[in-house]
Amino acid sequence: MKRLSPLFFFVLAFNFITLPAVAENKSPAVDKREVLVLTPMQREHVLDEMRALLTGIQNILGALAEDDMKAVADIARPLGSSMAGKAEDHLKGILPKHFMQLGMAAHQDFDSIATLAESGADSKAVLSELNRSMNKCQACHAHYQIYPLKSSAREEKNSHHGH
Ligand code: HEC
């Protein structure tokens, strides 16, 4: 049998050592967006809010397709600045000002969507406002990534020592 070349071992080592590390860390060397380092709890808090926004938009589109403006307002209102007030208080010192401003602007757009829907606007006007609002989703996602704080692994290990 032919001897395995050193290159084979190099490639093998690369796959086992390097690729999992990149996958776990979402290495900024690959993803060039600005890194926000958050604890797992803070990260979950932000992403939970994100998922609520996506679900909300889907439900708003469903309600618009039915021309149900009352439903549009009911869905949009809780995604407005009231949501930002609750969620962002304890992240204020941690997240950059630009991030907080973009986030607040996105929430305010949902206030406008709710107000439009309540004041008898047609679905085209609401869609146009939704489109404007989603520029903020797009702008922020293009700019930032979340990088979970590594110390969580240490904390978990320590808590296991107690048992
Ligand atoms: C102020 C910044 C900002 C705004 C505005 C924003 N997002 Fe995000 N969103 C983020 C960041 C940062 C992430 C994590 C991205 C990463 O780490 O790759 C994220 C992740 C997400 C995710 C993935 C959630 C998960 O479970 O992984 C969804 C869905 C999402 N955003 C939807 C939205 C929608 C819809 C909007 C607009 C209505 C929006 N976001 C507006 C910053 C923002």
CSV table of N, CA and C and ligand atoms in Angstrom, one decimal:
chain,number,residue,atom,x,y,z
A,1,MET,N,0.8,-1.2,0.0
A,1,MET,CA,0.0,0.0,0.0
A,1,MET,C,0.9,1.3,0.0
A,2,LYS,N,0.4,2.2,-0.7
A,2,LYS,CA,1.2,3.5,-0.8
A,2,LYS,C,1.2,4.2,0.5
A,3,ARG,N,2.3,4.9,0.8
A,3,ARG,CA,2.4,5.6,2.1
A,3,ARG,C,1.5,6.9,2.0
A,4,LEU,N,0.8,7.2,3.0
A,4,LEU,CA,0.0,8.4,3.0
A,4,LEU,C,0.9,9.6,3.1
A,5,SER,N,0.6,10.6,2.2
A,5,SER,CA,1.5,11.8,2.2
A,5,SER,C,1.3,12.7,3.4
A,6,PRO,N,2.3,13.4,3.7
A,6,PRO,CA,2.2,14.4,4.8
A,6,PRO,C,1.0,15.3,4.6
A,7,LEU,N,0.7,15.6,3.3
A,7,LEU,CA,-0.4,16.6,3.0
A,7,LEU,C,-1.7,16.0,3.5
A,8,PHE,N,-1.8,14.7,3.4
A,8,PHE,CA,-3.1,14.0,3.9
A,8,PHE,C,-3.3,14.3,5.4
A,9,PHE,N,-2.2,14.2,6.1
A,9,PHE,CA,-2.3,14.4,7.6
A,9,PHE,C,-2.5,15.9,7.9
A,10,PHE,N,-1.9,16.7,7.1
A,10,PHE,CA,-2.2,18.2,7.3
A,10,PHE,C,-3.6,18.5,7.0
A,11,VAL,N,-4.2,18.0,6.0
A,11,VAL,CA,-5.6,18.2,5.7
A,11,VAL,C,-6.5,17.7,6.8
A,12,LEU,N,-6.2,16.4,7.2
A,12,LEU,CA,-6.9,15.8,8.3
A,12,LEU,C,-6.9,16.7,9.5
A,13,ALA,N,-5.7,17.1,9.9
A,13,ALA,CA,-5.5,17.9,11.1
A,13,ALA,C,-6.3,19.2,11.0
A,14,PHE,N,-6.2,19.8,9.8
A,14,PHE,CA,-6.9,21.1,9.5
A,14,PHE,C,-8.4,20.9,9.8
A,15,ASN,N,-9.0,19.8,9.3
A,15,ASN,CA,-10.4,19.6,9.4
A,15,ASN,C,-10.8,19.4,10.9
A,16,PHE,N,-10.0,18.6,11.6
A,16,PHE,CA,-10.4,18.3,12.9
A,16,PHE,C,-10.1,19.4,13.9
A,17,ILE,N,-9.1,20.1,13.7
A,17,ILE,CA,-8.7,21.2,14.6
A,17,ILE,C,-9.3,22.5,14.3
A,18,THR,N,-9.2,22.9,13.0
A,18,THR,CA,-9.6,24.3,12.7
A,18,THR,C,-11.1,24.4,12.5
A,19,LEU,N,-11.7,23.6,11.7
A,19,LEU,CA,-13.1,23.8,11.3
A,19,LEU,C,-14.0,23.8,12.5
A,20,PRO,N,-13.9,22.9,13.5
A,20,PRO,CA,-14.8,23.0,14.6
A,20,PRO,C,-14.6,24.3,15.4
A,21,ALA,N,-13.4,24.8,15.5
A,21,ALA,CA,-13.1,26.0,16.2
A,21,ALA,C,-13.8,27.2,15.5
A,22,VAL,N,-13.7,27.2,14.2
A,22,VAL,CA,-14.4,28.3,13.5
A,22,VAL,C,-15.9,28.3,13.7
A,23,ALA,N,-16.4,27.1,13.6
A,23,ALA,CA,-17.9,26.9,13.7
A,23,ALA,C,-18.3,27.4,15.1
A,24,GLU,N,-17.6,27.1,16.1
A,24,GLU,CA,-18.0,27.5,17.5
A,24,GLU,C,-17.9,28.9,17.7
A,25,ASN,N,-16.9,29.5,17.2
A,25,ASN,CA,-16.6,30.9,17.5
A,25,ASN,C,-17.2,31.9,16.5
A,26,LYS,N,-17.7,31.4,15.4
A,26,LYS,CA,-18.1,32.3,14.3
A,26,LYS,C,-17.0,33.3,14.1
A,27,SER,N,-15.8,32.8,13.8
A,27,SER,CA,-14.6,33.6,13.8
A,27,SER,C,-14.8,34.9,13.0
A,28,PRO,N,-14.4,36.0,13.7
A,28,PRO,CA,-14.5,37.3,13.0
A,28,PRO,C,-13.6,37.4,11.8
A,29,ALA,N,-12.6,36.5,11.7
A,29,ALA,CA,-11.7,36.5,10.5
A,29,ALA,C,-12.6,36.1,9.3
A,30,VAL,N,-13.6,35.4,9.4
A,30,VAL,CA,-14.5,35.0,8.3
A,30,VAL,C,-15.6,36.0,8.2
A,31,ASP,N,-16.3,36.2,9.3
A,31,ASP,CA,-17.4,37.1,9.3
A,31,ASP,C,-16.9,38.5,9.7
A,32,LYS,N,-16.9,39.5,8.8
A,32,LYS,CA,-16.2,40.7,9.0
A,32,LYS,C,-17.1,41.8,9.8
A,33,ARG,N,-18.3,41.4,10.1
A,33,ARG,CA,-19.2,42.4,10.8
A,33,ARG,C,-18.6,42.7,12.2
A,34,GLU,N,-19.0,43.9,12.7
A,34,GLU,CA,-18.6,44.3,14.0
A,34,GLU,C,-19.1,43.3,15.0
A,35,VAL,N,-18.2,42.9,16.0
A,35,VAL,CA,-18.6,41.9,16.9
A,35,VAL,C,-19.1,42.5,18.2
A,36,LEU,N,-20.3,42.0,18.6
A,36,LEU,CA,-20.8,42.4,20.0
A,36,LEU,C,-20.6,41.2,20.9
A,37,VAL,N,-19.8,41.4,21.9
A,37,VAL,CA,-19.6,40.3,22.8
A,37,VAL,C,-20.6,40.3,23.9
A,38,LEU,N,-21.5,39.3,24.0
A,38,LEU,CA,-22.6,39.2,25.0
A,38,LEU,C,-22.5,37.9,25.8
A,39,THR,N,-23.0,37.9,27.0
A,39,THR,CA,-23.1,36.7,27.8
A,39,THR,C,-24.2,35.9,27.1
A,40,PRO,N,-24.2,34.6,27.3
A,40,PRO,CA,-25.3,33.7,26.7
A,40,PRO,C,-26.7,34.2,27.0
A,41,MET,N,-26.9,34.7,28.3
A,41,MET,CA,-28.2,35.3,28.6
A,41,MET,C,-28.5,36.5,27.8
A,42,GLN,N,-27.6,37.4,27.7
A,42,GLN,CA,-27.8,38.7,27.0
A,42,GLN,C,-28.1,38.4,25.5
A,43,ARG,N,-27.3,37.4,25.0
A,43,ARG,CA,-27.5,37.0,23.6
A,43,ARG,C,-28.9,36.4,23.3
A,44,GLU,N,-29.3,35.6,24.3
A,44,GLU,CA,-30.6,35.0,24.1
A,44,GLU,C,-31.7,36.0,24.2
A,45,HIS,N,-31.5,37.0,25.0
A,45,HIS,CA,-32.4,38.1,25.2
A,45,HIS,C,-32.6,38.9,23.8
A,46,VAL,N,-31.5,39.2,23.2
A,46,VAL,CA,-31.5,39.9,21.9
A,46,VAL,C,-32.2,39.0,20.9
A,47,LEU,N,-31.7,37.8,20.8
A,47,LEU,CA,-32.2,36.9,19.7
A,47,LEU,C,-33.7,36.5,19.9
A,48,ASP,N,-34.1,36.5,21.2
A,48,ASP,CA,-35.5,36.2,21.5
A,48,ASP,C,-36.4,37.3,20.9
A,49,GLU,N,-35.9,38.6,21.1
A,49,GLU,CA,-36.6,39.7,20.6
A,49,GLU,C,-36.6,39.7,19.1
A,50,MET,N,-35.5,39.3,18.5
A,50,MET,CA,-35.4,39.2,17.0
A,50,MET,C,-36.5,38.2,16.4
A,51,ARG,N,-36.6,37.1,17.1
A,51,ARG,CA,-37.5,36.1,16.6
A,51,ARG,C,-38.9,36.6,16.8
A,52,ALA,N,-39.2,37.4,17.8
A,52,ALA,CA,-40.5,38.0,18.0
A,52,ALA,C,-40.8,39.0,16.8
A,53,LEU,N,-39.8,39.7,16.4
A,53,LEU,CA,-40.0,40.7,15.3
A,53,LEU,C,-40.3,39.9,14.0
A,54,LEU,N,-39.5,38.8,13.8
A,54,LEU,CA,-39.8,38.1,12.5
A,54,LEU,C,-41.2,37.5,12.5
A,55,THR,N,-41.6,36.9,13.7
A,55,THR,CA,-42.9,36.3,13.8
A,55,THR,C,-44.0,37.4,13.6
A,56,GLY,N,-43.7,38.5,14.2
A,56,GLY,CA,-44.7,39.7,14.1
A,56,GLY,C,-44.8,40.1,12.6
A,57,ILE,N,-43.7,40.2,11.9
A,57,ILE,CA,-43.8,40.6,10.5
A,57,ILE,C,-44.6,39.6,9.7
A,58,GLN,N,-44.3,38.3,9.9
A,58,GLN,CA,-45.1,37.3,9.2
A,58,GLN,C,-46.6,37.4,9.5
A,59,ASN,N,-46.9,37.6,10.8
A,59,ASN,CA,-48.3,37.7,11.1
A,59,ASN,C,-49.0,39.0,10.6
A,60,ILE,N,-48.2,40.1,10.5
A,60,ILE,CA,-48.7,41.3,9.9
A,60,ILE,C,-49.0,41.1,8.4
A,61,LEU,N,-48.1,40.4,7.7
A,61,LEU,CA,-48.3,40.1,6.3
A,61,LEU,C,-49.6,39.3,6.1
A,62,GLY,N,-49.8,38.3,7.0
A,62,GLY,CA,-51.0,37.4,7.0
A,62,GLY,C,-52.2,38.3,7.1
A,63,ALA,N,-52.2,39.2,8.1
A,63,ALA,CA,-53.4,40.0,8.4
A,63,ALA,C,-53.6,41.0,7.2
A,64,LEU,N,-52.5,41.5,6.6
A,64,LEU,CA,-52.7,42.4,5.5
A,64,LEU,C,-53.3,41.7,4.3
A,65,ALA,N,-53.0,40.4,4.1
A,65,ALA,CA,-53.5,39.6,3.0
A,65,ALA,C,-55.1,39.5,3.2
A,66,GLU,N,-55.5,39.5,4.5
A,66,GLU,CA,-56.9,39.4,4.8
A,66,GLU,C,-57.6,40.7,4.9
A,67,ASP,N,-56.8,41.8,4.7
A,67,ASP,CA,-57.3,43.2,4.9
A,67,ASP,C,-57.9,43.4,6.3
A,68,ASP,N,-57.2,42.7,7.3
A,68,ASP,CA,-57.7,42.8,8.7
A,68,ASP,C,-56.8,43.8,9.5
A,69,MET,N,-57.2,45.1,9.4
A,69,MET,CA,-56.4,46.2,9.9
A,69,MET,C,-56.4,46.2,11.4
A,70,LYS,N,-57.4,45.7,12.0
A,70,LYS,CA,-57.5,45.6,13.5
A,70,LYS,C,-56.4,44.6,14.0
A,71,ALA,N,-56.3,43.5,13.3
A,71,ALA,CA,-55.2,42.5,13.6
A,71,ALA,C,-53.8,43.1,13.4
A,72,VAL,N,-53.7,43.9,12.3
A,72,VAL,CA,-52.4,44.5,12.0
A,72,VAL,C,-51.9,45.4,13.2
A,73,ALA,N,-52.9,46.2,13.7
A,73,ALA,CA,-52.6,47.1,14.8
A,73,ALA,C,-52.2,46.3,16.0
A,74,ASP,N,-53.1,45.3,16.3
A,74,ASP,CA,-52.9,44.5,17.5
A,74,ASP,C,-51.5,43.7,17.5
A,75,ILE,N,-51.0,43.3,16.3
A,75,ILE,CA,-49.7,42.7,16.3
A,75,ILE,C,-48.6,43.7,16.3
A,76,ALA,N,-48.8,44.8,15.7
A,76,ALA,CA,-47.7,45.8,15.6
A,76,ALA,C,-47.4,46.5,16.9
A,77,ARG,N,-48.5,46.8,17.6
A,77,ARG,CA,-48.4,47.7,18.8
A,77,ARG,C,-47.3,47.1,19.8
A,78,PRO,N,-47.4,45.8,20.2
A,78,PRO,CA,-46.5,45.3,21.2
A,78,PRO,C,-45.0,45.2,20.7
A,79,LEU,N,-44.8,45.4,19.4
A,79,LEU,CA,-43.5,45.3,18.9
A,79,LEU,C,-42.9,46.8,18.8
A,80,GLY,N,-43.7,47.7,19.2
A,80,GLY,CA,-43.3,49.1,19.2
A,80,GLY,C,-42.3,49.5,20.3
A,81,SER,N,-42.3,50.8,20.6
A,81,SER,CA,-41.3,51.3,21.6
A,81,SER,C,-41.5,50.8,23.0
A,82,SER,N,-42.8,50.3,23.3
A,82,SER,CA,-43.0,49.7,24.6
A,82,SER,C,-42.1,48.4,24.8
A,83,MET,N,-41.9,47.7,23.7
A,83,MET,CA,-41.1,46.5,23.7
A,83,MET,C,-39.6,46.9,24.0
A,84,ALA,N,-39.2,47.9,23.3
A,84,ALA,CA,-37.8,48.4,23.4
A,84,ALA,C,-37.5,48.8,24.9
A,85,GLY,N,-38.5,49.5,25.5
A,85,GLY,CA,-38.3,50.0,26.8
A,85,GLY,C,-38.0,48.8,27.8
A,86,LYS,N,-38.8,47.8,27.7
A,86,LYS,CA,-38.6,46.6,28.6
A,86,LYS,C,-37.3,46.0,28.4
A,87,ALA,N,-37.0,45.7,27.1
A,87,ALA,CA,-35.9,44.8,26.7
A,87,ALA,C,-34.6,45.4,26.9
A,88,GLU,N,-34.5,46.7,26.5
A,88,GLU,CA,-33.2,47.3,26.3
A,88,GLU,C,-32.6,47.9,27.5
A,89,ASP,N,-33.4,48.0,28.6
A,89,ASP,CA,-32.9,48.7,29.8
A,89,ASP,C,-31.5,48.2,30.3
A,90,HIS,N,-31.5,46.9,30.5
A,90,HIS,CA,-30.3,46.3,31.1
A,90,HIS,C,-29.2,46.0,30.0
A,91,LEU,N,-29.5,46.4,28.7
A,91,LEU,CA,-28.4,46.2,27.7
A,91,LEU,C,-27.8,47.5,27.3
A,92,LYS,N,-28.4,48.6,27.9
A,92,LYS,CA,-28.0,50.0,27.5
A,92,LYS,C,-26.5,50.2,27.6
A,93,GLY,N,-25.9,49.8,28.7
A,93,GLY,CA,-24.5,50.1,28.9
A,93,GLY,C,-23.6,49.1,28.1
A,94,ILE,N,-24.2,48.1,27.6
A,94,ILE,CA,-23.4,47.0,26.9
A,94,ILE,C,-23.3,47.2,25.4
A,95,LEU,N,-24.5,47.5,24.8
A,95,LEU,CA,-24.5,47.6,23.4
A,95,LEU,C,-24.2,49.0,22.9
A,96,PRO,N,-23.5,49.1,21.7
A,96,PRO,CA,-23.1,50.4,21.3
A,96,PRO,C,-24.3,51.3,21.0
A,97,LYS,N,-24.0,52.7,21.1
A,97,LYS,CA,-25.1,53.6,20.9
A,97,LYS,C,-25.8,53.5,19.6
A,98,HIS,N,-25.0,53.3,18.5
A,98,HIS,CA,-25.5,53.2,17.2
A,98,HIS,C,-26.5,52.0,17.1
A,99,PHE,N,-26.1,50.9,17.7
A,99,PHE,CA,-27.0,49.7,17.8
A,99,PHE,C,-28.3,50.0,18.5
A,100,MET,N,-28.2,50.7,19.6
A,100,MET,CA,-29.4,51.1,20.4
A,100,MET,C,-30.3,52.0,19.6
A,101,GLN,N,-29.7,52.9,18.9
A,101,GLN,CA,-30.5,53.9,18.1
A,101,GLN,C,-31.3,53.2,16.9
A,102,LEU,N,-30.5,52.3,16.2
A,102,LEU,CA,-31.1,51.5,15.1
A,102,LEU,C,-32.3,50.7,15.7
A,103,GLY,N,-32.0,50.0,16.8
A,103,GLY,CA,-33.1,49.2,17.4
A,103,GLY,C,-34.3,50.0,17.8
A,104,MET,N,-34.1,51.2,18.4
A,104,MET,CA,-35.2,52.0,18.8
A,104,MET,C,-35.9,52.5,17.6
A,105,ALA,N,-35.2,52.9,16.5
A,105,ALA,CA,-35.9,53.3,15.3
A,105,ALA,C,-36.8,52.2,14.7
A,106,ALA,N,-36.3,51.0,14.7
A,106,ALA,CA,-37.0,49.9,14.2
A,106,ALA,C,-38.3,49.7,15.0
A,107,HIS,N,-38.2,49.8,16.4
A,107,HIS,CA,-39.4,49.7,17.2
A,107,HIS,C,-40.4,50.8,16.9
A,108,GLN,N,-39.9,52.0,16.7
A,108,GLN,CA,-40.8,53.2,16.5
A,108,GLN,C,-41.5,53.0,15.2
A,109,ASP,N,-40.9,52.3,14.2
A,109,ASP,CA,-41.6,52.0,12.9
A,109,ASP,C,-42.9,51.1,13.2
A,110,PHE,N,-42.8,50.2,14.2
A,110,PHE,CA,-43.9,49.4,14.5
A,110,PHE,C,-45.0,50.2,15.1
A,111,ASP,N,-44.6,51.2,15.9
A,111,ASP,CA,-45.6,52.2,16.4
A,111,ASP,C,-46.4,52.8,15.3
A,112,SER,N,-45.6,53.3,14.3
A,112,SER,CA,-46.2,53.9,13.1
A,112,SER,C,-47.2,53.0,12.4
A,113,ILE,N,-46.7,51.7,12.2
A,113,ILE,CA,-47.6,50.7,11.5
A,113,ILE,C,-48.9,50.6,12.3
A,114,ALA,N,-48.8,50.5,13.6
A,114,ALA,CA,-50.0,50.3,14.4
A,114,ALA,C,-50.9,51.5,14.2
A,115,THR,N,-50.3,52.7,14.3
A,115,THR,CA,-51.1,53.9,14.2
A,115,THR,C,-51.8,54.1,12.8
A,116,LEU,N,-51.0,53.7,11.8
A,116,LEU,CA,-51.5,53.7,10.4
A,116,LEU,C,-52.8,52.8,10.3
A,117,ALA,N,-52.6,51.6,10.8
A,117,ALA,CA,-53.6,50.6,10.7
A,117,ALA,C,-54.9,51.0,11.5
A,118,GLU,N,-54.6,51.7,12.6
A,118,GLU,CA,-55.8,52.1,13.4
A,118,GLU,C,-56.5,53.3,12.8
A,119,SER,N,-55.8,54.1,11.9
A,119,SER,CA,-56.4,55.3,11.4
A,119,SER,C,-56.9,55.1,10.0
A,120,GLY,N,-57.2,53.8,9.7
A,120,GLY,CA,-57.9,53.5,8.4
A,120,GLY,C,-57.1,53.6,7.1
A,121,ALA,N,-55.7,53.5,7.3
A,121,ALA,CA,-54.9,53.5,6.1
A,121,ALA,C,-55.1,52.1,5.4
A,122,ASP,N,-54.8,52.1,4.0
A,122,ASP,CA,-55.0,50.9,3.3
A,122,ASP,C,-53.7,50.0,3.4
A,123,SER,N,-53.8,48.8,2.9
A,123,SER,CA,-52.7,47.8,3.1
A,123,SER,C,-51.5,48.3,2.4
A,124,LYS,N,-51.6,49.0,1.3
A,124,LYS,CA,-50.5,49.5,0.5
A,124,LYS,C,-49.6,50.5,1.4
A,125,ALA,N,-50.3,51.3,2.1
A,125,ALA,CA,-49.6,52.3,3.0
A,125,ALA,C,-48.9,51.6,4.1
A,126,VAL,N,-49.5,50.5,4.7
A,126,VAL,CA,-48.9,49.7,5.7
A,126,VAL,C,-47.7,49.0,5.2
A,127,LEU,N,-47.9,48.4,4.0
A,127,LEU,CA,-46.8,47.6,3.4
A,127,LEU,C,-45.6,48.5,3.2
A,128,SER,N,-45.8,49.7,2.7
A,128,SER,CA,-44.8,50.7,2.5
A,128,SER,C,-44.0,51.1,3.7
A,129,GLU,N,-44.8,51.2,4.8
A,129,GLU,CA,-44.1,51.5,6.1
A,129,GLU,C,-43.3,50.3,6.6
A,130,LEU,N,-43.9,49.1,6.4
A,130,LEU,CA,-43.2,47.9,6.8
A,130,LEU,C,-41.9,47.7,6.0
A,131,ASN,N,-41.9,48.1,4.8
A,131,ASN,CA,-40.7,48.0,3.9
A,131,ASN,C,-39.7,49.0,4.5
A,132,ARG,N,-40.1,50.2,4.8
A,132,ARG,CA,-39.2,51.2,5.4
A,132,ARG,C,-38.6,50.7,6.7
A,133,SER,N,-39.4,50.1,7.5
A,133,SER,CA,-39.0,49.6,8.8
A,133,SER,C,-37.9,48.5,8.6
A,134,MET,N,-38.1,47.6,7.6
A,134,MET,CA,-37.2,46.5,7.4
A,134,MET,C,-35.9,46.9,6.9
A,135,ASN,N,-35.7,48.2,6.4
A,135,ASN,CA,-34.4,48.7,6.1
A,135,ASN,C,-33.5,48.7,7.3
A,136,LYS,N,-34.1,48.8,8.5
A,136,LYS,CA,-33.4,48.8,9.7
A,136,LYS,C,-32.9,47.4,10.1
A,137,CYS,N,-33.8,46.5,9.9
A,137,CYS,CA,-33.4,45.1,10.1
A,137,CYS,C,-32.1,44.8,9.3
A,138,GLN,N,-32.3,45.1,8.0
A,138,GLN,CA,-31.2,44.9,7.0
A,138,GLN,C,-29.9,45.6,7.4
A,139,ALA,N,-30.0,46.9,7.7
A,139,ALA,CA,-28.8,47.7,8.0
A,139,ALA,C,-28.1,47.1,9.2
A,140,CYS,N,-28.9,46.8,10.3
A,140,CYS,CA,-28.2,46.3,11.5
A,140,CYS,C,-27.6,45.0,11.3
A,141,HIS,N,-28.3,44.1,10.6
A,141,HIS,CA,-27.7,42.7,10.3
A,141,HIS,C,-26.5,42.8,9.5
A,142,ALA,N,-26.4,43.8,8.6
A,142,ALA,CA,-25.2,43.9,7.7
A,142,ALA,C,-24.0,44.4,8.6
A,143,HIS,N,-24.3,45.1,9.7
A,143,HIS,CA,-23.2,45.7,10.4
A,143,HIS,C,-22.7,44.9,11.6
A,144,TYR,N,-23.6,44.1,12.3
A,144,TYR,CA,-23.2,43.5,13.6
A,144,TYR,C,-23.4,42.0,13.6
A,145,GLN,N,-22.5,41.4,14.4
A,145,GLN,CA,-22.7,40.0,14.7
A,145,GLN,C,-22.6,39.8,16.2
A,146,ILE,N,-23.2,38.8,16.8
A,146,ILE,CA,-23.1,38.6,18.2
A,146,ILE,C,-22.1,37.4,18.5
A,147,TYR,N,-21.2,37.7,19.4
A,147,TYR,CA,-20.2,36.7,19.7
A,147,TYR,C,-20.4,36.3,21.2
A,148,PRO,N,-20.8,35.1,21.4
A,148,PRO,CA,-21.0,34.7,22.8
A,148,PRO,C,-19.8,34.7,23.7
A,149,LEU,N,-19.9,35.2,24.9
A,149,LEU,CA,-18.7,35.3,25.8
A,149,LEU,C,-18.3,33.9,26.2
A,150,LYS,N,-16.9,33.7,26.0
A,150,LYS,CA,-16.4,32.3,26.2
A,150,LYS,C,-16.5,31.9,27.7
A,151,SER,N,-16.4,32.8,28.6
A,151,SER,CA,-16.4,32.5,30.0
A,151,SER,C,-17.5,31.6,30.5
A,152,SER,N,-18.6,31.6,29.6
A,152,SER,CA,-19.7,30.7,30.0
A,152,SER,C,-19.3,29.3,30.2
A,153,ALA,N,-18.4,28.8,29.3
A,153,ALA,CA,-17.9,27.4,29.5
A,153,ALA,C,-17.3,27.2,30.8
A,154,ARG,N,-16.5,28.2,31.3
A,154,ARG,CA,-15.9,28.1,32.6
A,154,ARG,C,-17.0,28.1,33.7
A,155,GLU,N,-17.9,29.0,33.6
A,155,GLU,CA,-19.0,29.0,34.6
A,155,GLU,C,-19.7,27.7,34.7
A,156,GLU,N,-20.0,27.1,33.5
A,156,GLU,CA,-20.7,25.8,33.5
A,156,GLU,C,-19.9,24.8,34.2
A,157,LYS,N,-18.6,24.8,33.9
A,157,LYS,CA,-17.7,23.8,34.5
A,157,LYS,C,-17.7,23.9,36.0
A,158,ASN,N,-17.6,25.2,36.5
A,158,ASN,CA,-17.5,25.4,37.9
A,158,ASN,C,-18.8,25.0,38.6
A,159,SER,N,-19.9,25.2,38.0
A,159,SER,CA,-21.2,24.8,38.6
A,159,SER,C,-21.3,23.3,38.7
A,160,HIS,N,-20.6,22.6,37.8
A,160,HIS,CA,-20.7,21.1,37.9
A,160,HIS,C,-19.8,20.6,39.0
A,161,HIS,N,-18.7,21.4,39.4
A,161,HIS,CA,-17.9,20.9,40.5
A,161,HIS,C,-18.6,20.8,41.8
A,162,GLY,N,-19.7,21.6,41.9
A,162,GLY,CA,-20.4,21.7,43.2
A,162,GLY,C,-21.1,20.4,43.5
A,163,HIS,N,-21.4,19.6,42.4
A,163,HIS,CA,-22.3,18.4,42.6
A,163,HIS,C,-21.5,17.2,43.2
B,1,HEC,C1,-30.1,47.2,16.1
B,1,HEC,C2,-29.7,46.0,15.4
B,1,HEC,C3,-30.8,45.1,14.8
B,1,HEC,C4,-32.0,45.4,14.3
B,1,HEC,C5,-32.6,46.8,14.1
B,1,HEC,C6,-32.6,44.2,13.9
B,1,HEC,N1,-31.8,43.1,14.2
B,1,HEC,FE1,-32.2,41.1,14.0
B,1,HEC,N2,-30.3,40.6,14.7
B,1,HEC,C7,-29.4,41.5,15.1
B,1,HEC,C8,-28.2,40.8,15.5
B,1,HEC,C9,-26.9,41.5,15.9
B,1,HEC,C10,-28.4,39.5,15.3
B,1,HEC,C11,-27.4,38.3,15.4
B,1,HEC,C12,-26.7,38.2,14.1
B,1,HEC,C13,-25.5,37.3,14.2
B,1,HEC,O1,-24.9,37.1,15.3
B,1,HEC,O2,-25.1,36.7,13.2
B,1,HEC,C14,-29.8,39.4,14.8
B,1,HEC,C15,-30.5,38.2,14.5
B,1,HEC,C16,-31.8,38.1,14.1
B,1,HEC,C17,-32.5,36.9,13.8
B,1,HEC,C18,-31.9,35.5,14.1
B,1,HEC,C19,-32.5,35.1,15.5
B,1,HEC,C20,-31.9,33.8,16.0
B,1,HEC,O3,-32.7,33.1,16.7
B,1,HEC,O4,-30.8,33.4,15.7
B,1,HEC,C21,-33.7,37.2,13.3
B,1,HEC,C22,-34.8,36.3,12.9
B,1,HEC,C23,-33.7,38.7,13.2
B,1,HEC,N3,-32.6,39.2,13.7
B,1,HEC,C24,-34.8,39.4,12.8
B,1,HEC,C25,-34.9,40.8,12.7
B,1,HEC,C26,-36.0,41.5,12.1
B,1,HEC,C27,-37.2,40.9,11.4
B,1,HEC,C28,-35.7,42.8,12.3
B,1,HEC,C29,-36.5,44.1,11.9
B,1,HEC,C30,-37.9,44.2,12.2
B,1,HEC,C31,-34.5,42.9,13.0
B,1,HEC,N4,-34.0,41.6,13.2
B,1,HEC,C32,-33.8,44.1,13.4
B,1,HEC,C33,-29.5,42.9,15.2
B,1,HEC,C34,-30.6,43.6,14.8
